[in-house]
Coordinates of C-alpha atoms (C1' of nucleotides) in Angstrom, one line a residue:
Chain A
L1 CA 9.9 12.4 18.1
V2 CA 9.1 15.9 18.5
P3 CA 6.2 16.9 16.5
C4 CA 7.8 19.7 14.7
R5 CA 5.5 21.9 12.9
A6 CA 7.2 24.3 10.8
D7 CA 4.8 26.6 9.1
Q8 CA 4.2 24.5 6.2
T9 CA 5.3 21.1 7.0
Y10 CA 4.6 18.8 9.7
G11 CA 6.0 15.6 10.7
E12 CA 8.6 14.4 12.9
V13 CA 12.3 14.0 12.7
N14 CA 13.9 10.7 13.1
Q15 CA 17.3 9.9 14.6
L16 CA 18.9 10.5 11.3
G17 CA 17.4 13.9 10.8
G18 CA 15.0 12.7 8.3
V19 CA 11.4 13.9 8.3
F20 CA 8.6 11.5 8.4
V21 CA 4.9 11.5 9.2
N22 CA 4.1 8.9 11.7
G23 CA 1.7 6.4 10.4
R24 CA 2.0 7.4 6.9
P25 CA 4.1 5.9 4.1
L26 CA 7.2 7.5 2.9
P27 CA 6.7 9.4 -0.2
N28 CA 7.0 7.3 -3.3
A29 CA 9.8 9.4 -4.5
I30 CA 11.9 8.4 -1.6
R31 CA 10.9 4.9 -1.9
V32 CA 12.0 4.9 -5.5
R33 CA 15.3 6.3 -4.5
I34 CA 15.8 3.7 -2.0
V35 CA 15.4 1.1 -4.6
E36 CA 17.4 2.9 -7.1
L37 CA 20.3 3.4 -4.9
A38 CA 20.2 -0.3 -3.9
Q39 CA 20.1 -1.2 -7.6
I40 CA 23.3 0.7 -8.2
G41 CA 25.0 -1.1 -5.4
I42 CA 24.7 1.2 -2.5
R43 CA 24.4 -0.7 0.7
P44 CA 21.3 -0.4 2.7
C45 CA 23.0 1.2 5.6
D46 CA 24.3 3.9 3.3
I47 CA 21.0 4.4 1.7
S48 CA 19.6 4.8 5.1
R49 CA 22.1 7.5 6.0
Q50 CA 21.9 9.2 2.8
L51 CA 18.2 9.5 2.6
R52 CA 17.8 9.7 6.3
V53 CA 15.4 7.0 6.4
S54 CA 15.7 4.4 9.2
H55 CA 17.4 1.3 8.2
G56 CA 14.4 -0.7 9.3
C57 CA 12.4 1.1 6.7
V58 CA 15.0 0.7 4.0
S59 CA 15.2 -2.9 4.8
K60 CA 11.5 -3.3 4.6
I61 CA 11.1 -1.4 1.4
L62 CA 13.9 -3.3 -0.3
A63 CA 12.7 -6.6 1.0
R64 CA 9.2 -5.9 -0.3
Y65 CA 10.6 -4.8 -3.6
N66 CA 12.6 -7.9 -4.0
E67 CA 9.7 -9.9 -3.2
T68 CA 6.9 -8.2 -5.1
G69 CA 8.6 -5.9 -7.4
S70 CA 6.6 -3.1 -6.0
I71 CA 8.0 0.0 -4.4
L72 CA 4.6 1.0 -3.2
P73 CA 3.4 0.8 0.3
G74 CA 0.6 -1.6 1.0
A75 CA -3.0 -0.6 1.2
I76 CA -3.8 1.1 4.4
G77 CA -7.2 0.9 6.0
G78 CA -10.3 -0.5 4.7
S79 CA -11.6 -3.9 5.0
K80 CA -11.2 -7.0 3.0
P81 CA -13.9 -7.5 0.6
R82 CA -16.7 -9.5 2.0
V83 CA -17.0 -12.9 0.7
T84 CA -20.6 -13.1 1.6
T85 CA -21.8 -11.0 -1.2
P86 CA -25.4 -10.7 -1.9
N87 CA -25.1 -13.2 -4.6
V88 CA -23.4 -15.7 -2.3
V89 CA -26.0 -15.2 0.3
K90 CA -28.7 -15.8 -2.2
R91 CA -27.1 -19.0 -3.3
I92 CA -26.8 -20.1 0.2
R93 CA -30.4 -19.4 0.7
D94 CA -31.3 -21.3 -2.4
Y95 CA -29.4 -24.3 -1.2
K96 CA -31.0 -24.1 2.1
Q97 CA -34.4 -23.8 0.7
G98 CA -33.7 -26.7 -1.7
D99 CA -32.5 -28.8 1.1
P100 CA -33.4 -27.5 4.6
G101 CA -31.3 -30.2 6.2
I102 CA -28.2 -29.2 4.4
F103 CA -25.1 -28.7 6.4
A104 CA -23.0 -25.6 6.3
W105 CA -20.0 -27.5 5.0
E106 CA -22.2 -29.0 2.3
I107 CA -23.2 -25.5 1.3
R108 CA -19.6 -24.6 1.2
D109 CA -18.8 -27.4 -1.1
R110 CA -21.6 -26.5 -3.3
L111 CA -20.5 -23.0 -3.6
L112 CA -17.3 -24.3 -4.8
A113 CA -18.7 -26.9 -7.0
D114 CA -21.1 -24.5 -8.6
G115 CA -18.4 -22.0 -9.2
V116 CA -20.1 -19.4 -7.1
C117 CA -16.9 -19.0 -5.2
D118 CA -13.5 -20.2 -5.5
K119 CA -11.3 -21.5 -2.8
Y120 CA -10.1 -18.1 -2.1
N121 CA -13.3 -16.4 -1.5
V122 CA -15.6 -19.1 -0.3
P123 CA -17.1 -18.3 3.0
S124 CA -16.0 -20.3 5.9
V125 CA -18.3 -22.9 7.4
S126 CA -18.8 -20.6 10.4
S127 CA -19.7 -17.7 8.1
I128 CA -22.2 -19.8 6.3
S129 CA -23.6 -20.9 9.6
R130 CA -23.9 -17.4 10.7
I131 CA -25.6 -16.4 7.4
L132 CA -28.0 -19.2 7.9
R133 CA -28.7 -18.1 11.3
N134 CA -28.9 -14.4 10.9
K135 CA -30.0 -13.8 7.4
I136 CA -31.8 -16.8 6.3
G137 CA -32.9 -18.6 9.3
S138 CA -36.6 -18.2 9.3
L139 CA -37.1 -15.6 6.9
S140 CA -36.2 -16.1 3.4
Q141 CA -37.0 -13.0 1.7
P142 CA -34.6 -11.9 -0.8
G143 CA -33.0 -8.6 -0.8
Q144 CA -32.0 -8.8 2.7
Y145 CA -28.7 -7.3 3.5
E146 CA -26.8 -7.4 6.6
G147 CA -27.8 -4.8 9.1
G148 CA -30.7 -3.9 6.9
K149 CA -28.6 -1.5 5.1
P150 CA -29.4 -0.8 1.6
P151 CA -27.8 -3.0 -0.9
P152 CA -24.2 -2.2 -1.3
P153 CA -23.0 -1.0 -4.5
P154 CA -22.7 -3.7 -6.9
P155 CA -20.5 -5.9 -5.1
L156 CA -19.5 -7.2 -8.3
S157 CA -17.7 -10.2 -7.8
Y158 CA -14.6 -9.7 -6.1
N159 CA -13.7 -12.8 -7.9
H160 CA -12.1 -10.9 -10.5
V161 CA -10.5 -8.5 -8.4
Y162 CA -9.4 -10.3 -5.4
P163 CA -5.7 -10.8 -5.8
Y164 CA -5.7 -14.1 -4.2
S165 CA -8.1 -15.5 -6.5
V166 CA -6.2 -14.6 -9.5
S167 CA -2.8 -15.3 -8.6
P168 CA -1.5 -18.2 -10.4
P169 CA -1.3 -21.2 -8.2
G170 CA 2.0 -21.8 -6.8
V171 CA 3.1 -18.3 -7.1
P172 CA 3.4 -16.8 -3.7
V173 CA 2.0 -13.5 -3.7
A174 CA 2.7 -11.3 -0.9
A175 CA -0.5 -10.3 0.6
G176 CA -1.8 -7.6 -1.4
H177 CA 1.1 -6.9 -3.5
V178 CA 1.4 -7.9 -6.8
G179 CA 4.2 -7.7 -8.9
L180 CA 4.9 -5.2 -11.1
Q181 CA 7.4 -4.7 -13.4
R182 CA 10.0 -2.5 -13.4
A183 CA 11.7 -1.3 -16.3
W184 CA 14.1 1.1 -15.3
P185 CA 14.1 3.8 -17.6
S186 CA 17.4 4.8 -18.6
V187 CA 16.7 8.3 -19.3
H188 CA 14.9 9.0 -16.2
T189 CA 17.3 7.1 -14.2
V190 CA 19.9 9.4 -15.3
S191 CA 18.2 12.3 -13.9
N192 CA 17.7 10.4 -10.8
I193 CA 21.2 9.6 -10.5
L194 CA 22.0 13.2 -10.9
G195 CA 19.5 13.9 -8.4
I196 CA 21.1 11.8 -6.0
R197 CA 23.9 14.1 -5.6
A198 CA 21.7 16.9 -4.6
F199 CA 19.9 14.6 -2.3
V200 CA 22.9 13.4 -0.7
D201 CA 24.1 16.7 -0.1
P202 CA 21.1 18.6 1.0
T203 CA 22.9 21.7 1.6
A204 CA 23.5 21.8 -2.0
I205 CA 19.9 22.6 -2.5
T206 CA 18.4 23.7 0.6
G207 CA 21.1 25.3 2.6
A208 CA 22.2 24.4 5.9
D209 CA 19.2 22.7 7.0
G210 CA 19.1 19.8 4.8
Y211 CA 15.9 18.6 6.1
Q212 CA 14.3 20.4 3.4
S213 CA 15.4 17.8 1.0
K214 CA 13.0 15.5 2.5
M215 CA 10.4 17.8 3.2
E216 CA 9.7 18.4 -0.3
D217 CA 7.7 15.4 -0.6
W218 CA 5.7 16.1 2.3
T219 CA 3.9 18.5 0.2
S220 CA 1.9 15.6 -0.6
V221 CA 0.9 15.5 2.9
N222 CA 0.4 19.0 3.3
R223 CA -1.8 20.5 0.8
G224 CA -1.2 23.9 2.1
A225 CA 2.2 23.7 0.8
F226 CA 1.0 23.1 -2.6
P227 CA 1.6 25.7 -5.1
S228 CA -1.6 25.2 -6.7
A229 CA -0.6 27.6 -9.2
T230 CA 2.1 25.4 -10.4
A231 CA 0.2 22.3 -10.7
V232 CA -1.8 23.3 -13.5
N233 CA -1.8 20.7 -16.1
A234 CA -4.3 18.0 -16.0
V235 CA -1.9 15.3 -15.3
E236 CA -0.6 16.9 -12.3
K237 CA -4.0 17.7 -11.2
A238 CA -5.1 14.2 -11.5
A239 CA -2.0 13.0 -10.0
L240 CA -2.3 15.2 -7.2
E241 CA -5.3 13.9 -5.6
P242 CA -4.3 10.4 -5.7
D243 CA -1.2 10.9 -3.9
I244 CA -2.8 12.8 -1.3
K245 CA -5.7 10.7 -1.0
Y246 CA -4.3 7.4 -1.8
P247 CA -0.8 7.7 -1.3
Q248 CA -0.5 4.1 -1.1
S249 CA -2.9 3.1 -3.5
S250 CA -1.8 2.7 -6.4
S251 CA -3.9 1.2 -8.3
N252 CA -3.2 4.0 -10.2
L253 CA 0.2 4.9 -11.0
S254 CA -0.8 8.3 -10.7
S255 CA 0.0 8.3 -7.1
Y256 CA 3.3 7.3 -8.1
V257 CA 3.8 9.4 -11.0
Q258 CA 2.6 12.1 -9.1
A259 CA 5.2 12.1 -6.6
C260 CA 7.4 13.0 -9.4
A261 CA 5.1 14.8 -11.5
Y262 CA 4.6 17.6 -9.3
S263 CA 8.0 18.1 -8.6
P264 CA 7.3 21.6 -9.3
A265 CA 6.3 21.7 -5.8
N266 CA 9.7 20.6 -4.9
Q267 CA 12.1 22.7 -6.4
Y268 CA 14.5 20.1 -7.2
G269 CA 13.9 18.1 -10.1
V270 CA 15.3 15.3 -8.3
Y271 CA 12.4 13.1 -8.3
S272 CA 11.3 13.7 -11.6
G273 CA 11.4 10.9 -13.6
P274 CA 11.0 7.4 -13.2
A275 CA 7.9 7.5 -11.7
G276 CA 5.6 5.6 -13.7
N277 CA 7.9 2.9 -14.1
Y278 CA 8.2 1.7 -10.8
V279 CA 4.9 0.8 -10.3
A280 CA 2.6 -0.5 -8.3
A281 CA 0.8 -2.4 -6.1
G282 CA -2.8 -2.2 -5.5
H283 CA -5.2 -2.0 -2.9
H284 CA -5.0 -5.3 -1.6
W285 CA -8.2 -6.7 -2.0
P286 CA -10.1 -5.1 -4.5
S287 CA -7.6 -4.1 -6.7
Q288 CA -5.6 -6.4 -8.0
G289 CA -4.8 -3.7 -9.9
A290 CA -1.7 -4.1 -8.6
A291 CA -0.3 -5.7 -11.2
L292 CA 0.0 -3.0 -13.1
T293 CA 2.3 -3.2 -15.4
H294 CA 2.5 -0.3 -16.7
S295 CA 3.8 -0.8 -19.8
H296 CA 6.6 1.4 -19.4
T297 CA 6.9 2.0 -22.8
G298 CA 7.2 5.4 -22.0
P299 CA 6.2 7.9 -19.6
S300 CA 3.2 8.7 -21.4
S301 CA 1.8 5.3 -21.3
A302 CA 2.5 5.2 -17.7
L303 CA 0.7 8.3 -17.2
H304 CA -2.1 7.1 -19.1
S305 CA -2.7 4.1 -17.1
A306 CA -2.0 6.1 -14.2
V307 CA -4.6 8.6 -14.6
G308 CA -7.5 6.6 -15.6
L309 CA -8.1 3.9 -13.3
K310 CA -8.9 4.1 -9.9
G311 CA -8.9 1.1 -7.9
E312 CA -9.4 -1.3 -10.5
D313 CA -8.2 -2.3 -13.6
R314 CA -9.1 -4.6 -16.0
K315 CA -6.9 -7.5 -16.0
P316 CA -5.7 -9.9 -13.6
P317 CA -2.3 -9.5 -12.5
S318 CA -1.5 -12.2 -14.5
S319 CA 1.7 -13.2 -13.6
L320 CA 3.5 -11.2 -11.4
S321 CA 6.3 -10.0 -13.2
K322 CA 8.2 -10.2 -10.2
H323 CA 10.7 -12.5 -11.4
Q324 CA 11.6 -10.8 -14.4
H325 CA 13.5 -8.3 -12.6
G326 CA 15.4 -10.7 -10.7
V327 CA 18.0 -10.6 -13.1
Q328 CA 19.5 -7.4 -12.8
G329 CA 17.4 -4.6 -12.4
L330 CA 17.9 -1.4 -13.6
S331 CA 19.9 -0.9 -16.3
L332 CA 21.4 2.2 -15.8
P333 CA 21.7 4.8 -18.0
T334 CA 24.1 4.1 -20.2
S335 CA 23.6 7.2 -21.8
Chain B
dG1 C1' 29.0 -2.0 12.0
dA2 C1' 25.2 -4.4 9.1
dC3 C1' 20.7 -5.7 9.0
dG4 C1' 16.4 -8.5 10.1
dT5 C1' 12.6 -8.0 12.9
dA6 C1' 9.1 -7.1 16.7
dA7 C1' 7.1 -3.6 19.5
dC8 C1' 5.2 0.7 19.4
dG9 C1' 2.3 4.6 18.5
dG10 C1' 0.2 6.2 14.6
dT11 C1' -3.2 6.7 10.3
dT12 C1' -6.6 5.1 7.2
dG13 C1' -10.9 3.3 5.4
dA14 C1' -14.7 -0.1 5.3
dT15 C1' -18.1 -1.7 8.1
Chain C
dA1 C1' -22.4 10.2 12.8
dA2 C1' -19.4 8.0 15.5
dA3 C1' -17.0 3.8 16.9
dT4 C1' -14.7 -0.4 15.9
dC5 C1' -11.6 -3.1 13.5
dA6 C1' -8.0 -4.7 10.9
dA7 C1' -5.0 -3.5 7.7
dC8 C1' -0.6 -0.7 6.9
dC9 C1' 2.9 2.9 8.2
dG10 C1' 8.1 4.2 9.8
dT11 C1' 10.9 4.5 13.8
dT12 C1' 13.1 2.5 17.4
dA13 C1' 15.6 -0.9 19.8
dC14 C1' 17.2 -5.3 20.2
dG15 C1' 19.8 -9.3 18.9

DNA sequence: GACGTAACGGTTGAT
DNA sequence: AAATCAACCGTTACG
């Protein structure tokens, strides 16, 4: 509601007293906790109250998690990759030149038959018609891009990247989110569980106000609040940007990791751990990266993968690991 | 009281 | 460089 703007933080306060930034995703750390709490049997309504996140949001995050295995928010902004890549346009032109009387639907079929496109990225008949009309029509000189702009950066086939094209048939993939796996790290979980207490009782850490407990994450939103001095190590550095810049992105775990990684910013170590393991979704289109999988062998591996790739990774999400978690989820700490 | 969901006002990023 | 568009966001309110 009220745009409260305390010196270092900004955001609004919801009915539960929680802080949020309108239009922006909840910090990953909180998302993780929502899932964690649910995993240990806390009811959504209680999670909502404890974390001061609207029940609608809790519901949404849990639903998504159950469906995709990802705790990450979807990719915000941007556009879907164009299906009419230069290569496709070129092929269309070739077909047209080879057979001036060819119909758009025939071109479409040929694109599929020739493997230029697959059913997921083949241009619609109307798109093909438009291309014929606008780009090919009379002129047929190569190298012509829409709007006369310079050739886009190698539009390398989105084929590899487009999630839809890679998902195994039959496996419903929520738009843009690919499964990920979650291996709930026992060790980290412990710390999280411990953290819960503090979180639940904000006053324990922040004093009367309590909002603070949520604010911590907003540091990601507010660079000013960042203790640059503390975030020294490379990992954090690397992680930093991503969360700020691509909070939702994910294609790199870093964003995720980051939320936890820089806990130095937040004085509580509450969110420290699990990060990498909860992984990720990717930017819808291009990234398929979503699948991440972070091998969760250990934090380090997670970090690894996290840091390196940006919106892309190398392999198809192969199977979303989504179901593997169905079983039981986190195994809590036993230790 | 729980919770799923649509409306709403917002941000983001590609075009 | 600015505008447009379509994606997603979390909160709110309703059922």
